[in-house]
């Protein structure tokens, strides 16, 4: 990581080899076998997040986020996120990529500390200008912005007062949201409040492998409640502004199936599905926490968050869509000794998240059907789905031949079509991610565009050309 930083220090911006890769359109044969077509206004997009691509961690008045603080603590991460893909300087060519990928939507996140370095107070105009320009460029290319307000990079100053464990955070978040709504106005088609609040609350405050690195279940449950409250307050603020766009939230769901047919394993899988699935979605869409899980925590003697009068009403302010991040299905088994999560063990897989995901599109189908039923045909946008392959390389022809990613994406797109045909109100599909980028402590290769992590050169992969063509003509497995 040091050599990369030194390289960037010594290289002038113009000398960086940032040109796009050699087109490999020739490598994309059209496949007449099976061509799947979607409704005309269906969203096909790619997704990124600020901390994972922007870099410029302290540029132009940006404040310190919890991820900046965390990654600068020795041994917390393998790779620093200070520069990432240097999108803060290279954004123009990255937006050009969107055009070449033919996408009609682009999901990205705003870095809270670029707008409010301290989390609140005076706005940093240079930060505002950066996102305005991205929105303008997206518009110019006919790409609809899907903008997340919180993709994990909380201002450190707000962490110093307790982070999401402090109820005041809900107000700080909704003030920041309100500022963004009124500043960026109708230029944003879709707003997302939080990305994967489960990860924020549980990885940050219970498992402790994400900042702030706290390991206390009650604190994680408190963080849950304040994340939800902040979400609801932001949605309410949005409604009051009467803007044209839509607003929702993105939740993460992996599907769980039992390893055996034993009742205890089947029950364990159900418990896990009930944990991930309704813990955040029920309060938002049904106005209450799932009773089974609430009581389960209580039965363990855990101090539960205080729900003040009116909280659930705010949290359940109607949203326009539910964002769904799906990557994989897990096999699980009952484990009476492991109290969390819910007396269940997730079995070790040959691939782990952010390495090579499995290929289980059926899990996506089950989740879509469940959500559709439980939440009364809520419009759903798949805001993340993608495949990591650390072996993606630019070959001698200047191409990245990533057939496995094409197979993965195709299989999931097929499932989307089936779900729509079966009545699910699915309105969009988004690949994670635009380009290989920073993966919360390390690099990973989930992009439709290859990033050379030393030179930062971008090269569209075969899957990128394939996706572009599918959006235009319909998807088929002709690689
Ligand atoms: C997160 C992304 C992450 C992706 C791949 C999702 O949980 O929202 O930030 O890069 O998974 O691991």
Coordinates of C-alpha atoms and ligand atoms in Angstrom, one line a residue:
X1 CA 0.0 0.0 0.0
X2 CA 2.9 2.3 0.7
X3 CA 4.3 1.9 -2.8
X4 CA 1.0 2.8 -4.2
X5 CA 0.8 6.0 -2.1
X6 CA 4.4 6.9 -3.1
X7 CA 3.5 6.3 -6.7
X8 CA 0.6 8.6 -6.5
X9 CA 2.6 11.2 -4.6
X10 CA 5.2 11.3 -7.4
X11 CA 2.8 11.1 -10.4
X12 CA 1.3 14.2 -11.8
X13 CA -2.4 13.8 -12.6
X14 CA -1.8 14.0 -16.3
X15 CA 0.9 11.3 -16.2
X16 CA -1.4 8.8 -14.6
X17 CA -2.3 6.2 -17.1
X18 CA -6.0 6.6 -16.8
X19 CA -7.1 6.0 -20.3
X20 CA -9.9 3.5 -20.9
X21 CA -8.9 0.0 -21.9
X22 CA -9.0 -1.3 -25.4
X23 CA -12.5 -2.1 -26.5
X24 CA -13.2 -5.8 -26.5
X25 CA -16.5 -5.6 -28.3
X26 CA -15.2 -8.1 -30.7
X27 CA -15.0 -10.6 -27.9
X28 CA -18.8 -10.2 -27.3
X29 CA -20.6 -12.6 -29.6
X30 CA -24.3 -12.2 -29.8
X31 CA -26.1 -15.2 -28.5
X32 CA -29.3 -16.0 -30.3
X33 CA -30.2 -18.7 -27.7
X34 CA -32.3 -16.8 -25.2
X35 CA -32.8 -13.1 -25.2
X36 CA -34.5 -11.6 -22.1
X37 CA -36.2 -8.3 -22.5
X38 CA -37.5 -6.0 -19.7
X39 CA -40.1 -3.2 -19.6
X40 CA -38.7 0.0 -21.2
X41 CA -38.5 2.0 -18.1
X42 CA -36.8 -0.7 -16.1
X43 CA -33.7 0.6 -14.4
X44 CA -30.4 -1.0 -15.3
X45 CA -27.6 0.5 -13.4
X46 CA -24.3 0.2 -11.7
X47 CA -23.5 1.1 -8.1
X48 CA -20.6 2.6 -6.2
X49 CA -20.1 4.2 -2.8
X50 CA -18.1 7.3 -1.9
X51 CA -15.5 5.8 0.4
X52 CA -14.8 2.9 -1.9
X53 CA -14.0 5.0 -5.0
X54 CA -13.4 8.7 -4.2
X55 CA -10.2 9.0 -2.4
X56 CA -9.3 12.6 -1.6
X57 CA -10.0 11.7 2.0
X58 CA -9.0 15.2 3.2
X59 CA -9.2 17.2 0.0
X60 CA -10.9 20.5 -0.4
X61 CA -12.2 20.8 3.1
X62 CA -13.5 17.3 3.6
X63 CA -13.8 16.3 7.2
X64 CA -12.6 13.0 8.8
X65 CA -15.1 10.1 8.6
X66 CA -15.1 7.0 10.9
X67 CA -13.6 5.0 8.0
X68 CA -10.7 7.5 7.7
X69 CA -10.0 7.2 11.4
X70 CA -10.4 3.4 11.5
X71 CA -8.2 2.7 8.5
X72 CA -5.4 4.9 9.9
X73 CA -5.2 2.8 13.0
X74 CA -2.3 0.3 12.4
X75 CA -3.5 -3.3 11.6
X76 CA -7.1 -2.4 11.1
X77 CA -7.0 -2.7 7.4
X78 CA -4.8 -4.3 4.7
X79 CA -5.0 -1.3 2.4
X80 CA -5.7 2.3 3.1
X81 CA -8.7 3.9 1.5
X82 CA -7.2 7.4 1.3
X83 CA -6.9 7.3 -2.5
X84 CA -9.1 4.4 -3.5
X85 CA -9.9 4.8 -7.3
X86 CA -9.1 8.5 -7.1
X87 CA -12.6 9.1 -8.4
X88 CA -12.6 12.5 -6.7
X89 CA -10.2 13.6 -9.5
X90 CA -11.1 11.2 -12.2
X91 CA -14.9 11.4 -12.0
X92 CA -15.3 12.8 -15.5
X93 CA -13.9 9.7 -17.1
X94 CA -15.8 7.5 -14.7
X95 CA -19.1 9.1 -15.7
X96 CA -18.1 8.6 -19.4
X97 CA -17.9 4.9 -18.5
X98 CA -21.5 5.0 -17.5
X99 CA -22.4 6.0 -21.0
X100 CA -20.3 3.3 -22.5
X101 CA -22.0 0.7 -20.3
X102 CA -25.4 1.9 -21.5
X103 CA -26.8 2.1 -18.1
X104 CA -29.8 4.3 -17.4
X105 CA -29.2 4.6 -13.7
X106 CA -26.2 5.2 -11.5
X107 CA -26.2 4.5 -7.7
X108 CA -23.5 6.4 -5.8
X109 CA -23.3 7.8 -2.3
X110 CA -22.6 11.2 -0.9
X111 CA -19.8 11.5 1.6
X112 CA -21.4 13.2 4.5
X113 CA -18.0 14.8 5.6
X114 CA -17.5 16.3 2.2
X115 CA -20.7 18.2 2.7
X116 CA -20.5 18.8 6.4
X117 CA -16.9 18.2 7.6
X118 CA -18.1 18.1 11.2
X119 CA -21.4 16.3 10.5
X120 CA -23.4 19.5 10.9
X121 CA -22.9 23.3 10.9
X122 CA -21.5 25.1 7.9
X123 CA -21.6 23.3 4.5
X124 CA -18.4 22.8 2.5
X125 CA -19.2 24.4 -0.8
X126 CA -16.4 22.5 -2.6
X127 CA -18.0 19.3 -1.6
X128 CA -21.4 20.4 -2.7
X129 CA -19.9 21.5 -6.1
X130 CA -18.4 18.1 -6.6
X131 CA -21.7 16.3 -6.3
X132 CA -23.5 18.9 -8.4
X133 CA -21.1 18.3 -11.2
X134 CA -21.6 14.5 -11.0
X135 CA -25.3 15.0 -11.1
X136 CA -25.0 17.4 -14.1
X137 CA -22.8 14.9 -16.0
X138 CA -25.2 12.0 -15.2
X139 CA -28.1 14.1 -16.5
X140 CA -26.2 15.0 -19.7
X141 CA -25.8 11.3 -20.4
X142 CA -29.4 10.5 -19.6
X143 CA -28.5 8.5 -16.5
X144 CA -30.9 8.6 -13.5
X145 CA -29.0 9.2 -10.2
X146 CA -29.8 6.9 -7.3
X147 CA -28.1 8.7 -4.4
X148 CA -27.4 7.1 -1.0
X149 CA -26.9 9.4 1.9
X150 CA -25.2 7.0 4.3
X151 CA -23.0 4.3 2.9
X152 CA -21.2 3.8 6.2
X153 CA -18.8 6.8 6.3
X154 CA -20.2 8.7 9.3
X155 CA -18.4 11.9 10.3
X156 CA -15.9 11.1 13.1
X157 CA -17.0 14.2 15.0
X158 CA -20.4 12.5 15.4
X159 CA -18.8 9.3 16.4
X160 CA -17.1 11.3 19.2
X161 CA -20.5 11.9 20.7
X162 CA -21.4 8.2 20.6
X163 CA -22.2 7.6 16.9
X164 CA -25.4 5.9 16.1
X165 CA -25.8 4.9 19.8
X166 CA -26.6 8.5 20.5
X167 CA -30.3 9.4 19.7
X168 CA -29.1 12.9 18.5
X169 CA -27.7 11.2 15.5
X170 CA -31.2 10.8 14.0
X171 CA -31.6 14.6 14.0
X172 CA -28.1 15.2 12.6
X173 CA -28.7 12.7 9.8
X174 CA -32.1 14.2 8.9
X175 CA -30.6 17.7 8.9
X176 CA -27.8 16.6 6.5
X177 CA -30.4 14.8 4.4
X178 CA -32.7 17.9 4.3
X179 CA -29.7 20.0 3.2
X180 CA -29.0 17.5 0.3
X181 CA -32.6 17.3 -0.7
X182 CA -33.0 21.1 -1.0
X183 CA -29.6 21.6 -2.5
X184 CA -29.7 18.9 -5.2
X185 CA -33.5 19.1 -5.5
X186 CA -35.1 17.6 -8.5
X187 CA -31.7 16.5 -10.0
X188 CA -32.0 13.3 -8.0
X189 CA -34.5 10.7 -9.2
X190 CA -34.0 8.3 -6.4
X191 CA -32.8 8.9 -2.9
X192 CA -31.7 6.2 -0.5
X193 CA -31.3 7.0 3.2
X194 CA -29.0 4.3 4.5
X195 CA -27.1 1.5 2.8
X196 CA -27.4 -1.8 4.7
X197 CA -28.1 -0.4 8.2
X198 CA -27.7 -3.9 9.6
X199 CA -24.1 -3.8 8.7
X200 CA -23.7 -0.4 10.3
X201 CA -25.4 -1.5 13.5
X202 CA -24.1 -5.0 13.9
X203 CA -20.7 -5.0 12.3
X204 CA -19.9 -1.7 13.9
X205 CA -21.4 -2.1 17.3
X206 CA -21.6 -5.8 18.0
X207 CA -19.2 -7.8 15.9
X208 CA -16.8 -4.9 16.0
X209 CA -15.0 -5.5 12.7
X210 CA -16.2 -2.2 11.3
X211 CA -15.8 1.2 12.9
X212 CA -16.4 2.1 15.7
X213 CA -15.4 -1.4 16.6
X214 CA -17.7 -1.7 19.6
X215 CA -18.7 -5.2 20.7
X216 CA -22.0 -4.9 22.6
X217 CA -25.3 -6.2 21.5
X218 CA -27.4 -3.7 23.4
X219 CA -25.5 -0.8 21.8
X220 CA -26.1 -2.5 18.4
X221 CA -29.8 -2.6 19.0
X222 CA -29.7 1.1 20.1
X223 CA -27.9 2.0 16.9
X224 CA -30.6 0.1 15.0
X225 CA -33.3 2.2 16.5
X226 CA -31.5 5.5 15.8
X227 CA -30.6 4.5 12.3
X228 CA -34.3 3.8 11.7
X229 CA -35.4 7.0 13.4
X230 CA -33.0 9.0 11.3
X231 CA -34.3 7.3 8.2
X232 CA -37.9 8.1 9.0
X233 CA -37.1 11.7 9.9
X234 CA -35.3 12.1 6.6
X235 CA -38.2 10.6 4.6
X236 CA -40.6 13.0 6.4
X237 CA -38.4 15.9 5.5
X238 CA -38.3 14.8 1.9
X239 CA -42.1 14.6 1.7
X240 CA -42.4 18.1 3.1
X241 CA -40.2 19.5 0.3
X242 CA -42.6 18.2 -2.3
X243 CA -39.8 17.2 -4.7
X244 CA -40.3 15.1 -7.8
X245 CA -38.0 12.1 -7.0
X246 CA -38.5 9.0 -4.9
X247 CA -37.1 7.9 -1.6
X248 CA -36.3 4.6 -0.1
X249 CA -33.7 2.6 1.8
X250 CA -31.3 -0.3 0.9
X251 CA -31.3 -3.4 3.0
X252 CA -29.1 -6.5 2.7
X253 CA -30.5 -9.9 2.5
X254 CA -28.7 -13.2 2.0
X255 CA -31.0 -16.1 1.9
X256 CA -30.5 -19.0 4.4
X257 CA -31.3 -22.6 3.8
X258 CA -30.9 -25.5 6.2
X259 CA -28.0 -27.9 5.8
X260 CA -30.2 -30.9 6.6
X261 CA -33.9 -31.7 6.7
X262 CA -33.7 -31.9 10.5
X263 CA -36.4 -29.7 12.1
X264 CA -33.9 -27.9 14.3
X265 CA -31.9 -26.9 11.2
X266 CA -35.0 -25.8 9.3
X267 CA -36.0 -23.7 12.3
X268 CA -32.5 -22.2 12.5
X269 CA -32.7 -21.2 8.8
X270 CA -36.0 -19.6 9.4
X271 CA -34.7 -17.7 12.4
X272 CA -31.9 -16.3 10.4
X273 CA -34.2 -15.3 7.6
X274 CA -36.3 -13.6 10.1
X275 CA -33.4 -11.8 11.6
X276 CA -32.0 -10.3 8.4
X277 CA -35.2 -9.8 6.7
X278 CA -37.7 -8.1 9.0
X279 CA -35.4 -6.5 11.6
X280 CA -35.1 -3.3 9.6
X281 CA -37.9 -3.7 7.0
X282 CA -40.8 -4.5 9.4
X283 CA -40.4 -1.2 11.4
X284 CA -40.2 0.8 8.2
X285 CA -42.9 -1.0 6.3
X286 CA -45.2 -2.4 9.0
X287 CA -44.5 0.0 11.8
X288 CA -43.2 -2.5 14.4
X289 CA -40.2 -4.6 15.2
X290 CA -40.6 -8.3 14.5
X291 CA -41.9 -9.7 17.7
X292 CA -40.2 -13.0 17.6
X293 CA -36.7 -11.5 17.3
X294 CA -37.5 -8.7 19.9
X295 CA -38.6 -11.4 22.4
X296 CA -35.7 -13.6 21.6
X297 CA -33.3 -10.8 22.5
X298 CA -35.2 -10.1 25.7
X299 CA -35.2 -13.7 26.7
X300 CA -31.4 -13.5 26.7
X301 CA -31.6 -10.6 29.2
X302 CA -30.4 -8.0 26.7
X303 CA -31.3 -4.4 27.4
X304 CA -33.5 -3.3 24.6
X305 CA -33.7 0.2 23.1
X306 CA -36.2 2.6 24.5
X307 CA -38.9 3.3 21.9
X308 CA -40.3 6.8 22.6
X309 CA -43.9 7.8 21.8
X310 CA -44.2 8.6 18.1
X311 CA -41.0 6.8 17.1
X312 CA -42.6 4.0 15.1
X313 CA -44.9 6.4 13.3
X314 CA -41.9 8.4 12.1
X315 CA -39.9 5.3 11.2
X316 CA -42.8 4.0 9.1
X317 CA -43.3 7.2 7.1
X318 CA -44.2 5.6 3.7
X319 CA -41.3 5.1 1.3
X320 CA -41.5 4.8 -2.5
X321 CA -39.2 1.8 -3.0
X322 CA -37.2 -0.8 -1.1
X323 CA -33.6 -1.3 -2.2
X324 CA -32.4 -4.8 -2.0
X325 CA -28.7 -5.9 -1.9
X326 CA -28.4 -9.6 -2.7
X327 CA -25.2 -11.6 -3.2
X328 CA -25.6 -15.1 -2.0
X329 CA -27.4 -17.9 -0.1
X330 CA -26.0 -19.4 3.0
X331 CA -26.3 -22.9 4.4
X332 CA -27.0 -22.9 8.1
X333 CA -27.2 -25.3 11.0
X334 CA -28.6 -25.3 14.5
X335 CA -26.0 -24.6 17.1
X336 CA -27.2 -24.5 20.7
X337 CA -23.9 -23.3 22.0
X338 CA -23.6 -20.3 19.7
X339 CA -26.1 -17.9 21.1
X340 CA -25.8 -15.4 18.3
X341 CA -27.0 -15.1 15.7
X342 CA -30.0 -16.9 17.1
X343 CA -28.4 -20.3 17.9
X344 CA -27.4 -20.8 14.4
X345 CA -24.1 -21.5 12.6
X346 CA -23.5 -20.4 9.1
X347 CA -21.4 -23.1 7.6
X348 CA -18.0 -22.3 6.1
X349 CA -18.2 -22.0 2.4
X350 CA -15.5 -22.4 -0.2
X351 CA -16.1 -18.8 -1.1
X352 CA -16.8 -15.9 1.3
X353 CA -18.4 -12.6 0.7
X354 CA -16.2 -10.2 -1.1
X355 CA -14.1 -13.1 -2.3
X356 CA -15.9 -15.4 -4.7
X357 CA -19.6 -15.4 -4.1
X358 CA -21.6 -18.4 -4.7
X359 CA -24.1 -18.6 -7.5
X360 CA -27.5 -19.0 -6.1
X361 CA -30.0 -16.9 -8.0
X362 CA -32.9 -19.0 -6.5
X363 CA -32.2 -17.3 -3.2
X364 CA -32.9 -14.0 -4.8
X365 CA -36.1 -15.3 -6.2
X366 CA -37.3 -16.5 -2.8
X367 CA -36.4 -13.1 -1.2
X368 CA -38.2 -11.2 -3.9
X369 CA -41.3 -13.3 -3.5
X370 CA -41.2 -13.0 0.3
X371 CA -40.8 -9.2 0.2
X372 CA -43.5 -8.8 -2.3
X373 CA -45.9 -10.8 -0.2
X374 CA -45.0 -9.4 3.3
X375 CA -44.9 -5.8 2.2
X376 CA -47.9 -5.7 -0.1
X377 CA -46.2 -5.3 -3.5
X378 CA -43.7 -2.6 -2.4
X379 CA -41.7 -1.5 -5.5
X380 CA -38.3 -3.1 -5.2
X381 CA -35.0 -2.0 -6.8
X382 CA -32.1 -4.4 -6.6
X383 CA -29.5 -1.9 -5.6
X384 CA -26.5 -4.4 -5.5
X385 CA -25.7 -7.7 -7.0
X386 CA -22.4 -8.8 -8.3
X387 CA -19.5 -11.2 -8.5
X388 CA -16.0 -10.9 -7.2
X389 CA -13.1 -12.5 -8.9
X390 CA -9.6 -11.6 -7.8
X391 CA -8.2 -13.3 -10.9
X392 CA -9.6 -10.7 -13.3
X393 CA -6.6 -9.6 -15.3
X394 CA -6.0 -7.5 -18.4
X395 CA -4.6 -10.0 -20.9
X396 CA -2.1 -9.6 -23.8
X397 CA -4.9 -8.3 -26.0
X398 CA -5.8 -5.7 -23.5
X399 CA -9.0 -7.5 -22.6
X400 CA -10.5 -8.8 -19.3
X401 CA -12.3 -12.0 -20.1
X402 CA -14.6 -12.5 -17.1
X403 CA -17.1 -15.1 -18.3
X404 CA -18.0 -16.2 -14.8
X405 CA -19.2 -12.7 -13.9
X406 CA -21.3 -12.8 -17.1
X407 CA -22.8 -16.1 -16.1
X408 CA -23.5 -14.8 -12.6
X409 CA -25.2 -11.6 -13.7
X410 CA -27.2 -13.4 -16.4
X411 CA -28.5 -15.9 -13.9
X412 CA -29.7 -13.2 -11.6
X413 CA -31.2 -11.1 -14.4
X414 CA -33.1 -14.2 -15.5
X415 CA -34.5 -14.5 -12.0
X416 CA -35.5 -10.8 -12.0
X417 CA -37.5 -11.4 -15.2
X418 CA -39.2 -14.5 -13.7
X419 CA -40.1 -12.5 -10.6
X420 CA -41.6 -9.7 -12.7
X421 CA -43.6 -12.3 -14.7
X422 CA -44.8 -13.8 -11.4
X423 CA -46.1 -10.5 -10.3
X424 CA -43.3 -9.0 -8.2
X425 CA -43.2 -5.2 -8.4
X426 CA -39.5 -5.2 -9.4
X427 CA -38.4 -1.9 -11.0
X428 CA -34.6 -2.1 -11.3
X429 CA -31.4 -4.1 -11.2
X430 CA -28.0 -2.7 -10.3
X431 CA -24.7 -4.3 -10.6
X432 CA -22.2 -3.9 -7.8
X433 CA -20.0 -2.3 -9.0
X434 CA -19.0 0.1 -11.7
X435 CA -15.2 -0.6 -11.3
X436 CA -13.0 -2.7 -9.1
X437 CA -12.6 -0.7 -6.0
X438 CA -11.8 -0.5 -2.3
X439 CA -13.5 -3.1 -0.2
X440 CA -13.5 -1.8 3.4
X441 CA -9.9 -2.6 4.2
X442 CA -8.8 -4.3 1.0
X443 CA -9.1 -4.2 -2.7
X444 CA -11.7 -6.3 -4.5
X445 CA -12.7 -7.0 -8.1
X446 CA -16.4 -6.9 -8.5
X447 CA -16.4 -4.2 -11.2
X448 CA -17.7 -4.3 -14.8
X449 CA -14.6 -2.2 -15.3
X450 CA -11.1 -3.4 -14.3
X451 CA -9.1 -1.0 -12.2
X452 CA -5.3 -1.3 -12.2
X453 CA -4.7 -0.7 -8.5
X454 CA -1.2 0.8 -9.2
X455 CA -1.8 3.0 -12.1
X456 CA -5.6 3.4 -11.6
X457 CA -6.1 2.8 -15.3
X458 CA -9.7 1.6 -16.1
X459 CA -10.4 -1.1 -18.6
X460 CA -13.9 -2.2 -19.5
X461 CA -14.2 -5.9 -18.9
X462 CA -16.0 -8.3 -21.2
X463 CA -18.9 -8.3 -18.7
X464 CA -19.2 -4.5 -19.1
X465 CA -19.6 -4.9 -22.9
X466 CA -22.0 -7.7 -22.4
X467 CA -24.1 -5.7 -19.9
X468 CA -24.1 -2.7 -22.3
X469 CA -25.3 -4.9 -25.1
X470 CA -27.9 -6.7 -23.0
X471 CA -29.4 -3.4 -21.8
X472 CA -29.8 -2.3 -25.5
X473 CA -30.9 -5.6 -27.2
X474 CA -32.0 -7.9 -24.4
X475 CA -29.8 -10.3 -22.4
X476 CA -28.5 -13.6 -23.6
X477 CA -25.6 -15.8 -22.6
X478 CA -23.8 -15.3 -25.9
X479 CA -20.6 -14.2 -24.3
Ligands
LIG1 C1 -21.8 -3.2 0.4 C2 -20.7 -2.7 -0.5 C3 -19.7 -3.8 -0.7 C4 -20.4 -5.0 -1.3 C5 -19.4 -6.2 -1.7 C6 -22.2 -4.6 0.2 O1 -22.5 -5.2 1.4 O2 -22.9 -2.3 0.4 O3 -20.1 -1.6 0.0 O4 -18.6 -3.4 -1.5 O5 -21.3 -5.5 -0.4 O6 -18.9 -6.8 -0.6

